[in-house]
mmCIF file of C-alpha atoms in Angstrom:
data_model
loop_
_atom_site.group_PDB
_atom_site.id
_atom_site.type_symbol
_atom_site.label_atom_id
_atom_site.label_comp_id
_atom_site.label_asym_id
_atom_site.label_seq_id
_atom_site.Cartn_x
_atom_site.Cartn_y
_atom_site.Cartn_z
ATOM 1 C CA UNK A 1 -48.107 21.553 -25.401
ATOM 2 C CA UNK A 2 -45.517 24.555 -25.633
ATOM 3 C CA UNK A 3 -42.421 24.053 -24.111
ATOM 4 C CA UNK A 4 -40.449 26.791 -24.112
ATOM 5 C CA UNK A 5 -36.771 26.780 -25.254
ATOM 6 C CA UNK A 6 -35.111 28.984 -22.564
ATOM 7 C CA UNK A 7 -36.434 26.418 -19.919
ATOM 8 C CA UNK A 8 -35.279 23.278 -21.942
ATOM 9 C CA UNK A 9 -32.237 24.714 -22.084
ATOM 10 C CA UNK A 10 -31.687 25.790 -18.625
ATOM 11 C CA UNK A 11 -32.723 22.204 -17.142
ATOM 12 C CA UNK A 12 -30.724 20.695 -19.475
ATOM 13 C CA UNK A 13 -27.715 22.463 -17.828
ATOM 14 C CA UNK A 14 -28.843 21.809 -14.301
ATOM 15 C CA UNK A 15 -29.204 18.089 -14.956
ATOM 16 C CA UNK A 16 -25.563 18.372 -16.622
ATOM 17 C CA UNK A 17 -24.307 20.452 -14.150
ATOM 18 C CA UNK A 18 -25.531 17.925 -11.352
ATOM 19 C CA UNK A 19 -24.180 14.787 -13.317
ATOM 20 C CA UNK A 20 -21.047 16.729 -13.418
ATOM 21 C CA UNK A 21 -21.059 17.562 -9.758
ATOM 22 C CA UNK A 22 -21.816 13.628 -8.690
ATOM 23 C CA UNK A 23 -18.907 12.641 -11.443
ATOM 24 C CA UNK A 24 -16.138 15.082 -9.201
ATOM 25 C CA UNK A 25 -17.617 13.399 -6.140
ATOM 26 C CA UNK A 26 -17.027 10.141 -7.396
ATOM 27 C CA UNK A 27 -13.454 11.171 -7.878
ATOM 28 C CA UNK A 28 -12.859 12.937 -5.177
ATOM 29 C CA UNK A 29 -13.437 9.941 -2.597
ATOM 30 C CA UNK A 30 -9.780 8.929 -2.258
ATOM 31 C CA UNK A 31 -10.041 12.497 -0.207
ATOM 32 C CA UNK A 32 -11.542 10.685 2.704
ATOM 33 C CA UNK A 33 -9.303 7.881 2.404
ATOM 34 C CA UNK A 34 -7.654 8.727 6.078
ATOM 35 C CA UNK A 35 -10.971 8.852 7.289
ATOM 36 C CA UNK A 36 -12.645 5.795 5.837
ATOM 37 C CA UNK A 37 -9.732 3.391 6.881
ATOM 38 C CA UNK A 38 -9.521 4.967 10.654
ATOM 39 C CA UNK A 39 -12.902 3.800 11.191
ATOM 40 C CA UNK A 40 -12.422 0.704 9.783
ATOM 41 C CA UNK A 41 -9.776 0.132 12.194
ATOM 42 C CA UNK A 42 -11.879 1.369 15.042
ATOM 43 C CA UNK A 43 -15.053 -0.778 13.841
ATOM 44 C CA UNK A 44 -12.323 -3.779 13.631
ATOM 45 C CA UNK A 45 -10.660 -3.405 16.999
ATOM 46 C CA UNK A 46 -14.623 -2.956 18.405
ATOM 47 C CA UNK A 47 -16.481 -5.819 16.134
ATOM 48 C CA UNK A 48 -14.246 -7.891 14.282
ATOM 49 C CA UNK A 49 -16.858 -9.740 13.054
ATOM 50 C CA UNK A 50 -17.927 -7.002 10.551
ATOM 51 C CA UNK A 51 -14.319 -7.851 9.188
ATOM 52 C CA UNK A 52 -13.435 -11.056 9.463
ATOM 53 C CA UNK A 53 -15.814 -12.738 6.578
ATOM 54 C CA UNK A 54 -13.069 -11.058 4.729
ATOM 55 C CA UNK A 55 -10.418 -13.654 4.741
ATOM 56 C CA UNK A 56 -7.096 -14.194 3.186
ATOM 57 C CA UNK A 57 -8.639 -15.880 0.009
ATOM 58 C CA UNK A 58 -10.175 -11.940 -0.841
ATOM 59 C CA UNK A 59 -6.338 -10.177 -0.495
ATOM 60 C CA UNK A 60 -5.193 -11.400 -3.805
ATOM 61 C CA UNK A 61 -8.324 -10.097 -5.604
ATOM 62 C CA UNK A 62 -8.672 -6.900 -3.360
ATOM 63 C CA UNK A 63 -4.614 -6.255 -4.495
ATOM 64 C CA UNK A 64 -5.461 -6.872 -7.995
ATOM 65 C CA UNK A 65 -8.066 -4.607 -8.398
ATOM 66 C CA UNK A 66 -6.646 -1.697 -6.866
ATOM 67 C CA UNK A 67 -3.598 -2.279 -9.237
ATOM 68 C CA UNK A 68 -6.140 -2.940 -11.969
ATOM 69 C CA UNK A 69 -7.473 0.771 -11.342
ATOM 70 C CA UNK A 70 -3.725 1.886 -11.230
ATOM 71 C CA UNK A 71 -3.593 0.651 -15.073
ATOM 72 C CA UNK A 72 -7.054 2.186 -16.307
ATOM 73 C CA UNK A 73 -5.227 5.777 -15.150
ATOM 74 C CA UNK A 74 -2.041 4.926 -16.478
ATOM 75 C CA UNK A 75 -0.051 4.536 -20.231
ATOM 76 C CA UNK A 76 2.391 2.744 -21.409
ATOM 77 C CA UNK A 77 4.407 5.264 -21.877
ATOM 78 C CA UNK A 78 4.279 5.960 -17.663
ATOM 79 C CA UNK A 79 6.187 2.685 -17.775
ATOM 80 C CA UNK A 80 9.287 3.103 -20.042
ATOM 81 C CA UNK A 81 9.677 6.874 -18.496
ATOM 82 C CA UNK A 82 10.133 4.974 -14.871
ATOM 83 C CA UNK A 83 12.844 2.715 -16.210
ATOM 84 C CA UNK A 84 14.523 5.915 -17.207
ATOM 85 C CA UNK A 85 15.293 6.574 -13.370
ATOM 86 C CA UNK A 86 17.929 3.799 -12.412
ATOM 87 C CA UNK A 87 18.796 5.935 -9.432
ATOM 88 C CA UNK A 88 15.520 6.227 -7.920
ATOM 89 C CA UNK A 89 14.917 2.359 -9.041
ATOM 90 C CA UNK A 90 18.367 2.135 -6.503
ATOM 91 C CA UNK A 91 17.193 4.306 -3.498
ATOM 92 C CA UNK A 92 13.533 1.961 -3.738
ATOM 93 C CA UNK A 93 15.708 -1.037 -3.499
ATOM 94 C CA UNK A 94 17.785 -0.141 -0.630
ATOM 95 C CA UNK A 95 15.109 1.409 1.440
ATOM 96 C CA UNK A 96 13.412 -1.304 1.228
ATOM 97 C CA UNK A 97 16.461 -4.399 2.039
ATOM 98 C CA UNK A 98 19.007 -1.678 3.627
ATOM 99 C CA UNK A 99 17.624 0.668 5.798
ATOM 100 C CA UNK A 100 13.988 -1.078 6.685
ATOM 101 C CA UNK A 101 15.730 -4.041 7.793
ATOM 102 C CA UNK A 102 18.688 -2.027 9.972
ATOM 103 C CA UNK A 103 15.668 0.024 11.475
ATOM 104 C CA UNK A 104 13.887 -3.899 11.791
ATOM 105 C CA UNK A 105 16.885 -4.868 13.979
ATOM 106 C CA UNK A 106 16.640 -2.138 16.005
ATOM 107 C CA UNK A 107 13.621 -2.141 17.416
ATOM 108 C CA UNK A 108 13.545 -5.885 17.462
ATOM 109 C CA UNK A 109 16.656 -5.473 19.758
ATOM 110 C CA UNK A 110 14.482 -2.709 21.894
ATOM 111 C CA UNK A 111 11.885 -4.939 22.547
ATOM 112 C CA UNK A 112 14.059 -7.942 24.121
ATOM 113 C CA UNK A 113 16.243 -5.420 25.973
ATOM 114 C CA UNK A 114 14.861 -2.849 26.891
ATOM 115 C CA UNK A 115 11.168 -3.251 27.141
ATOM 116 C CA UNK A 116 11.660 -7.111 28.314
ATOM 117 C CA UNK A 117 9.497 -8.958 26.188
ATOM 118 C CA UNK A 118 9.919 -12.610 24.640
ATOM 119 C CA UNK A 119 12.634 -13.104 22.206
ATOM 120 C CA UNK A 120 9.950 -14.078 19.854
ATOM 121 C CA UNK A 121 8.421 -11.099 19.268
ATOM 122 C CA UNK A 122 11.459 -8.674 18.313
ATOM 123 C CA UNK A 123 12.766 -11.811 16.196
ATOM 124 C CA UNK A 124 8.612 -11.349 14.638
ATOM 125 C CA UNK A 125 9.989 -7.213 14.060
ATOM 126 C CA UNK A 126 12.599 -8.430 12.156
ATOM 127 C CA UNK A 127 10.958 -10.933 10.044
ATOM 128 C CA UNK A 128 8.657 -8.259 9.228
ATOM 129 C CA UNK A 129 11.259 -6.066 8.201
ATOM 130 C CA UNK A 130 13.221 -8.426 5.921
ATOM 131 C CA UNK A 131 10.479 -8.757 3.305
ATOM 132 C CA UNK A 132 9.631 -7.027 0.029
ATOM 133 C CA UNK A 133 7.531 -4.466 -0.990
ATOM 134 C CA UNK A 134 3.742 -4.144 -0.535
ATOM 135 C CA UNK A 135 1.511 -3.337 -3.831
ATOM 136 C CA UNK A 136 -0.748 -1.230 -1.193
ATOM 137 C CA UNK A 137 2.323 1.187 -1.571
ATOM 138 C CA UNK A 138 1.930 1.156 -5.721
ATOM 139 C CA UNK A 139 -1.729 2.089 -4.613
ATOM 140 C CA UNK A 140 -0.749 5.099 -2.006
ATOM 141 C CA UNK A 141 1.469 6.618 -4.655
ATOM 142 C CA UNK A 142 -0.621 6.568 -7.201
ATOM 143 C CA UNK A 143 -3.265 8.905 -4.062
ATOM 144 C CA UNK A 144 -0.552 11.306 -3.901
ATOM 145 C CA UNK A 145 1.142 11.677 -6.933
ATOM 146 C CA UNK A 146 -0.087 9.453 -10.053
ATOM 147 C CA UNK A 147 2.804 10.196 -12.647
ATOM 148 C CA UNK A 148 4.967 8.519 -9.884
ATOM 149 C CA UNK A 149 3.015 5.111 -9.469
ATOM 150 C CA UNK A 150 4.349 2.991 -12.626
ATOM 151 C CA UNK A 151 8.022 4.289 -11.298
ATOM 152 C CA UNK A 152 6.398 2.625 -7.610
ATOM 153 C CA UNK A 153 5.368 -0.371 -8.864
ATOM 154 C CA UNK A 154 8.694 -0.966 -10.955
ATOM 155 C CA UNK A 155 10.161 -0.545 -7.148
ATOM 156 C CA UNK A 156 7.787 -3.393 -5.870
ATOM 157 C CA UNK A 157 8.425 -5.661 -8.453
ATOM 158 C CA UNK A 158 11.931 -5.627 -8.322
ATOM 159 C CA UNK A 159 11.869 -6.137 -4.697
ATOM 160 C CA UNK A 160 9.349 -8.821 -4.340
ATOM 161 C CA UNK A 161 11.061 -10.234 -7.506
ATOM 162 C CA UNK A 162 14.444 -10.747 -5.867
ATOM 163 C CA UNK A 163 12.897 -11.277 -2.210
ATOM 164 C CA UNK A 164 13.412 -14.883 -3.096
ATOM 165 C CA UNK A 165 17.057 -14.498 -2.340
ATOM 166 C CA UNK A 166 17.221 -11.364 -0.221
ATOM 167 C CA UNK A 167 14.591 -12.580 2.889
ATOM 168 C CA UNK A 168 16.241 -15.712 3.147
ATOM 169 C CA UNK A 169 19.718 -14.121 3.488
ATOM 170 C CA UNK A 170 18.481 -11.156 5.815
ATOM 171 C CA UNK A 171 16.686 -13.568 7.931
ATOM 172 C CA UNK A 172 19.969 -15.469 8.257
ATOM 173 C CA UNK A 173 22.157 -12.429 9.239
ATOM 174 C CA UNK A 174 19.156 -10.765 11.012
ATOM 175 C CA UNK A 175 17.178 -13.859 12.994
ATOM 176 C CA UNK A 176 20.298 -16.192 12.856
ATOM 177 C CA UNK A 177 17.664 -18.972 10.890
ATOM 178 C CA UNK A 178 17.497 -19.298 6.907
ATOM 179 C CA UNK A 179 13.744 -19.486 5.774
ATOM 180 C CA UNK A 180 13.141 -21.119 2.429
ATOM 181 C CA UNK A 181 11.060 -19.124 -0.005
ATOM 182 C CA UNK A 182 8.606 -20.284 -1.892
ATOM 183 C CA UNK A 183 10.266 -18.807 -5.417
ATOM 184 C CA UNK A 184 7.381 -20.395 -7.707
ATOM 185 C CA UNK A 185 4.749 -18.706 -5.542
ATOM 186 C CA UNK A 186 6.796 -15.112 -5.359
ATOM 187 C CA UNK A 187 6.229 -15.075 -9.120
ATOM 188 C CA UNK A 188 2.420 -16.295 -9.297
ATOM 189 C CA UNK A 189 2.307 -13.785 -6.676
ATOM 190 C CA UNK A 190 3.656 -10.938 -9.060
ATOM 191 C CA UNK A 191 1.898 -11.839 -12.349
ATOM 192 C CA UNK A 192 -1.491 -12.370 -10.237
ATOM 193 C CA UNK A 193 -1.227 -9.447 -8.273
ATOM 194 C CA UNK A 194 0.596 -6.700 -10.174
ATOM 195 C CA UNK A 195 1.151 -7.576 -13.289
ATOM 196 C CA UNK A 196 -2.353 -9.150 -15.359
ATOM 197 C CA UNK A 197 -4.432 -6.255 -13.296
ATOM 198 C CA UNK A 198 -2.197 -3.456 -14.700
ATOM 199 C CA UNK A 199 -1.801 -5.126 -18.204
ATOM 200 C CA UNK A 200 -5.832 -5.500 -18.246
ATOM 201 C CA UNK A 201 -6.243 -1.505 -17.183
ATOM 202 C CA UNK A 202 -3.565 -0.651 -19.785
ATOM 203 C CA UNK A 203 -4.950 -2.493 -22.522
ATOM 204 C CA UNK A 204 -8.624 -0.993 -21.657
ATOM 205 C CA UNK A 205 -7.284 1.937 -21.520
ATOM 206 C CA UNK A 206 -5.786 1.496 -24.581
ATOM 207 C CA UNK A 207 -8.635 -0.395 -26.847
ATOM 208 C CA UNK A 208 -11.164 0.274 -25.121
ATOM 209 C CA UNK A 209 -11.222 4.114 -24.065
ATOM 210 C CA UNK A 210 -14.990 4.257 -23.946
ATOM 211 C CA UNK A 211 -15.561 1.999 -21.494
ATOM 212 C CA UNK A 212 -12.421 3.059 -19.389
ATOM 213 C CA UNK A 213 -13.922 6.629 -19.280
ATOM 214 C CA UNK A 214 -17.026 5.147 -18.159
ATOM 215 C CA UNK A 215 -15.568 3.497 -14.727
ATOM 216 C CA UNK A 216 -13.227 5.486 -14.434
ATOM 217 C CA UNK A 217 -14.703 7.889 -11.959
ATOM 218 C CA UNK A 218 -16.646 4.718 -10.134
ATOM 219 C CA UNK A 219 -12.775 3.092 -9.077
ATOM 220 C CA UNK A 220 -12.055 5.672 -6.638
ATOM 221 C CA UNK A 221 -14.418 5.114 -4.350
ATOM 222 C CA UNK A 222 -14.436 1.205 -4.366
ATOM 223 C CA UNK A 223 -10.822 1.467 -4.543
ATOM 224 C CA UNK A 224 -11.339 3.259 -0.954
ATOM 225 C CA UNK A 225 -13.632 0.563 0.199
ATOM 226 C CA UNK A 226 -11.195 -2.102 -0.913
ATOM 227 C CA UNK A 227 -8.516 -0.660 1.050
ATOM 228 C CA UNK A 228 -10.512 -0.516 4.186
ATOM 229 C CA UNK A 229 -10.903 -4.262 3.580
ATOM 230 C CA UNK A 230 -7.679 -5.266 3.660
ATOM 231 C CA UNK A 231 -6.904 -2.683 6.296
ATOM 232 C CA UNK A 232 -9.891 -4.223 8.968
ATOM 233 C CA UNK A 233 -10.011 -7.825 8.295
ATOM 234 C CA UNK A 234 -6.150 -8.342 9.270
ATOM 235 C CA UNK A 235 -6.898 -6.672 12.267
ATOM 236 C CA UNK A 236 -10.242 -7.878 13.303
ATOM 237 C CA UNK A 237 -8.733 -12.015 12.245
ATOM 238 C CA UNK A 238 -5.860 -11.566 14.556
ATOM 239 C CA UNK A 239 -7.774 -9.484 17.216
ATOM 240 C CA UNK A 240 -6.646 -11.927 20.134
ATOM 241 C CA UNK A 241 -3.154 -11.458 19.554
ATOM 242 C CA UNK A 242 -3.242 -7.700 19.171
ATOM 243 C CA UNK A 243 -5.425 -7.209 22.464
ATOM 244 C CA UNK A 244 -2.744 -9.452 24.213
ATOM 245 C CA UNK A 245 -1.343 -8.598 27.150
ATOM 246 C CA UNK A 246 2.046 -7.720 25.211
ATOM 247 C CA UNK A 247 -0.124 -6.703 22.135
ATOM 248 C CA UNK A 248 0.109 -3.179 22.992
ATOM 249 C CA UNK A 249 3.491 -2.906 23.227
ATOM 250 C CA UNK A 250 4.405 -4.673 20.202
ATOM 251 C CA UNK A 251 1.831 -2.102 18.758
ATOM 252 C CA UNK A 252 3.406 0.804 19.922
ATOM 253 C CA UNK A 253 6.633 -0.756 18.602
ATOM 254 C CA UNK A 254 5.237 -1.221 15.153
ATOM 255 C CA UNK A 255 4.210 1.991 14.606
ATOM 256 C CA UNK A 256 7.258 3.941 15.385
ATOM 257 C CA UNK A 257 8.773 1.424 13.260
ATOM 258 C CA UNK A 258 6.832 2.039 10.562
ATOM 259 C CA UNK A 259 7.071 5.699 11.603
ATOM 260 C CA UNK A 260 11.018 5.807 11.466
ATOM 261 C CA UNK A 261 10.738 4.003 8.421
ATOM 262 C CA UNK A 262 8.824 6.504 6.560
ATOM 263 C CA UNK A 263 10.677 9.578 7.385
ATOM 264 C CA UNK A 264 14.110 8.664 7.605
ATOM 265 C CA UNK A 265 13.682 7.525 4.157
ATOM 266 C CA UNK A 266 12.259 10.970 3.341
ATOM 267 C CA UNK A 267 14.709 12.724 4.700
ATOM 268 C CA UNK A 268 17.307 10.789 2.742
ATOM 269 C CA UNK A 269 15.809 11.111 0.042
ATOM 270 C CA UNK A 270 15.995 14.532 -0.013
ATOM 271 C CA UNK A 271 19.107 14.689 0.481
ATOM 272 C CA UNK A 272 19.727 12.831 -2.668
ATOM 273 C CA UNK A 273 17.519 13.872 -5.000
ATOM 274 C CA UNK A 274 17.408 17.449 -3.806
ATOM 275 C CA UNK A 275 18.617 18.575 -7.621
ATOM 276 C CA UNK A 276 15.451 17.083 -9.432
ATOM 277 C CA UNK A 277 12.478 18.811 -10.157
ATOM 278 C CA UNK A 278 10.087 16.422 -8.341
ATOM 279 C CA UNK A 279 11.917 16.186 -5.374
ATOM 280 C CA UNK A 280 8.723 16.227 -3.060
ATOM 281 C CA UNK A 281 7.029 13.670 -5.521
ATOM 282 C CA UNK A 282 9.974 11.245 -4.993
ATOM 283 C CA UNK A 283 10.135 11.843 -1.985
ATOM 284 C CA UNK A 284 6.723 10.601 -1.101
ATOM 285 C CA UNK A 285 7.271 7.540 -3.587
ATOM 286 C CA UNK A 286 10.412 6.534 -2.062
ATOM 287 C CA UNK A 287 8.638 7.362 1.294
ATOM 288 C CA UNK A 288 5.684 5.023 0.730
ATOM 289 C CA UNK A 289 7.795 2.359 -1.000
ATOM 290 C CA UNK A 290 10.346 2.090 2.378
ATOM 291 C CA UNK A 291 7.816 2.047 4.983
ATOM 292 C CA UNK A 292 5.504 -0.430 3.618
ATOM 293 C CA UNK A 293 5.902 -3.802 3.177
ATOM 294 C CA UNK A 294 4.407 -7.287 2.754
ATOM 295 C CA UNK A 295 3.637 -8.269 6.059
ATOM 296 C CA UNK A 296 0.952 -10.704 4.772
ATOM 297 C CA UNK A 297 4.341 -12.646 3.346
ATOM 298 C CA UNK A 298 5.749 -12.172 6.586
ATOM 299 C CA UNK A 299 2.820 -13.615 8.323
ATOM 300 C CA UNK A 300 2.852 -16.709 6.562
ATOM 301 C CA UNK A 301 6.570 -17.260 7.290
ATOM 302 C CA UNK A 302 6.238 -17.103 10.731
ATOM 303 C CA UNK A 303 3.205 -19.172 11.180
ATOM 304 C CA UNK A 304 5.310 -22.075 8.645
ATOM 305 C CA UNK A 305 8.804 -21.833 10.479
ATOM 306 C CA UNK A 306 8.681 -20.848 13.867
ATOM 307 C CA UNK A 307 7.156 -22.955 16.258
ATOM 308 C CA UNK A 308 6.513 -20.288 18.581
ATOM 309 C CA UNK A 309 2.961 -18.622 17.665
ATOM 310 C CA UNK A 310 4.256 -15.104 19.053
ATOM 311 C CA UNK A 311 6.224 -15.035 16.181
ATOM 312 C CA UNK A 312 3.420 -13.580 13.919
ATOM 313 C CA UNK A 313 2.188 -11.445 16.084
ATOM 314 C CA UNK A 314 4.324 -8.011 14.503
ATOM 315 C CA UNK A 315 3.845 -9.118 11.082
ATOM 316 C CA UNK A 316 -0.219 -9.189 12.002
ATOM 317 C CA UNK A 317 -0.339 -5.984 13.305
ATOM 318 C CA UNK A 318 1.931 -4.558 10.541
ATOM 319 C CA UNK A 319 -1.000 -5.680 8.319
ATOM 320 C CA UNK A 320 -3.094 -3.186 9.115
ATOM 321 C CA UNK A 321 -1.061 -0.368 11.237
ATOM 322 C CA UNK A 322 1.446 -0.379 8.027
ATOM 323 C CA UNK A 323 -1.525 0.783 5.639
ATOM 324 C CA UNK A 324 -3.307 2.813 8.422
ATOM 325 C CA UNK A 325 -0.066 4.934 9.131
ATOM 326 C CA UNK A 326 0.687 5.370 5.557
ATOM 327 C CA UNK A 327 -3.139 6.734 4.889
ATOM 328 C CA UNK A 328 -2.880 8.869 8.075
ATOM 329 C CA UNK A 329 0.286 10.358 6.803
ATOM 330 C CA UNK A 330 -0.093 10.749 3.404
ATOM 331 C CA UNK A 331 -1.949 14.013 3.970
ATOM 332 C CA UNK A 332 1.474 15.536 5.492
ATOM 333 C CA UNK A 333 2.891 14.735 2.406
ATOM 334 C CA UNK A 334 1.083 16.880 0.269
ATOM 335 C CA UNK A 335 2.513 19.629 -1.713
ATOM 336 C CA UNK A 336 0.514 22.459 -0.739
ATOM 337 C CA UNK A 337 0.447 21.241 2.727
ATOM 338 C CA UNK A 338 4.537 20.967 3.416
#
């Protein structure tokens, strides 16, 4: 049989051309990101059962991953550059245990004064605010602006590295009780979470550059499907709490805290950096890096040291509306969209 030539050749560049065009899709999924974890909140606040198989056991693994895909897409040499920034190492650090927890006390004072709720749940906003960093924010830099997500995930480490020392003395000054830290745990928590998944994409990367070209383009989308995980099950666990009859309001509180959180620390950083020449990169790093944090550590505080169960109720929302407000608002973030 006579095949011609001409036609090999031109199916040979549509089945290239479509393997190419599935390849960008693949790596263009973070682009619905906003999108995916909306309707997870929806579907969560609607049928938490499609969310709640998904329990706190799965958040350590879920975390690692996502920082694992972090590594694949980064060097080692992204690393040493971010140490070379002590003064946007700084602003990380005191977004996160200066100006989070002042905005913390605030609206923890708003709710018991002028909204009238129980002292329990503004004392639950500033618990919330008083912890360190969330790796979900390494994840949302890396979205936005990946030379800027080992400089991120120095920030996190730092703070949930000295969070040890820091929550217990904020939640002293803040809450008027000392909570004991587990320090042992902090650490398993970093080398578990953040550290062994980034070594492992770093080395791959590294050693292995075959196979890390190969799944590369497949960790987008699961990394999008992992992040509507941990997004929905939070939610959909603690649904009685947030559909309380002071749920809502505590909601609404979260999110301008959350809010105020991420653009005062914006703005300020601005202001600061205004000189360097990736001023609107920084800004979104140092954006991301003050207005999340690790509620999930706050969660378990409150549920071990305060009797009252009302307690946890902010730092459960803050689970999910934290992530949800960052996805929403990375988009006004953008460059090309300022």
């Amino acid at each position: 049989i006579h095949i011609d030539s001409g036609f090999c050749f031109i199916l040979f560049q549509m089945i290239k051309n479509n393997e190419a065009s599935f390849l960008e899709v693949l790596k263009r999924a973070n682009s619905i990101l906003p999108q995916v974890v909306l309707g997870s909140t929806v579907l969560a606040l609607i049928y938490p059962p499609s969310f709640t198989w998904f329990t706190s056991r799965y958040y350590a693994p879920a975390l690692g991953f996502l920082m694992f895909a972090v590594g694949v897409n980064s060097s080692e040499k992204d690393f040493i550059e971010a140490f070379n920034r002590p003064a946007a190492i700084l602003a990380g650090y005191v977004g996160q245990f200066v100006l989070k927890p002042l905005l913390g006390y605030f609206f923890g004072i708003i709710s018991m004064t002028v909204l009238g709720l129980p002292t329990s749940l503004g004392v639950g906003i500033m618990l919330t605010s008083s912890v360190s960093g969330a790796q979900l924010s390494n994840y949302a830099t890396f979205l936005t602006d990946p030379p800027m997500a080992p400089l991120s995930i120095v920030m996190t480490s730092l703070s949930t590295a000295t969070a040890v020392f820091v929550t217990p003395m904020l939640s002293l000054l803040l809450i008027g009780k000392r909570l004991p830290v587990d320090v042992k745990g902090m650490v398993s928590n970093i080398l578990q979470i953040v550290l062994a998944p980034i070594a492992a994409g770093l080395l791959l990367n590294r050693f292995l550059p075959q196979i890390s070209s190969a799944i590369r383009p497949f960790l987008p989308p699961l990394s999008v499907f992992v992040t509507a995980l941990c997004v929905g099950a939070p939610l959909a666990i603690n649904i009685e709490s947030v559909m309380s009859p002071s749920g809502i309001s505590i909601l609404l509180l979260v999110i301008a805290f959350h809010l105020s959180a991420f653009t005062s620390s914006y703005v300020l950083s601005g202001l600061a950096f205004r000189d360097a020449l990736d001023v609107k990169a920084l800004q979104r790093t140092l954006s991301y890096e003050t207005g999340m944090q690790s509620s999930l550590l706050a969660l378990a505080l409150a549920n071990r040291f305060f009797q009252d169960p009302l307690v946890g109720v902010p730092p459960a929302i803050s689970v999910s509306q934290c992530d949800l407000l960052n996805k929403l608002y990375c988009p006004f973030l953008e460059e090309d969209g300022k």
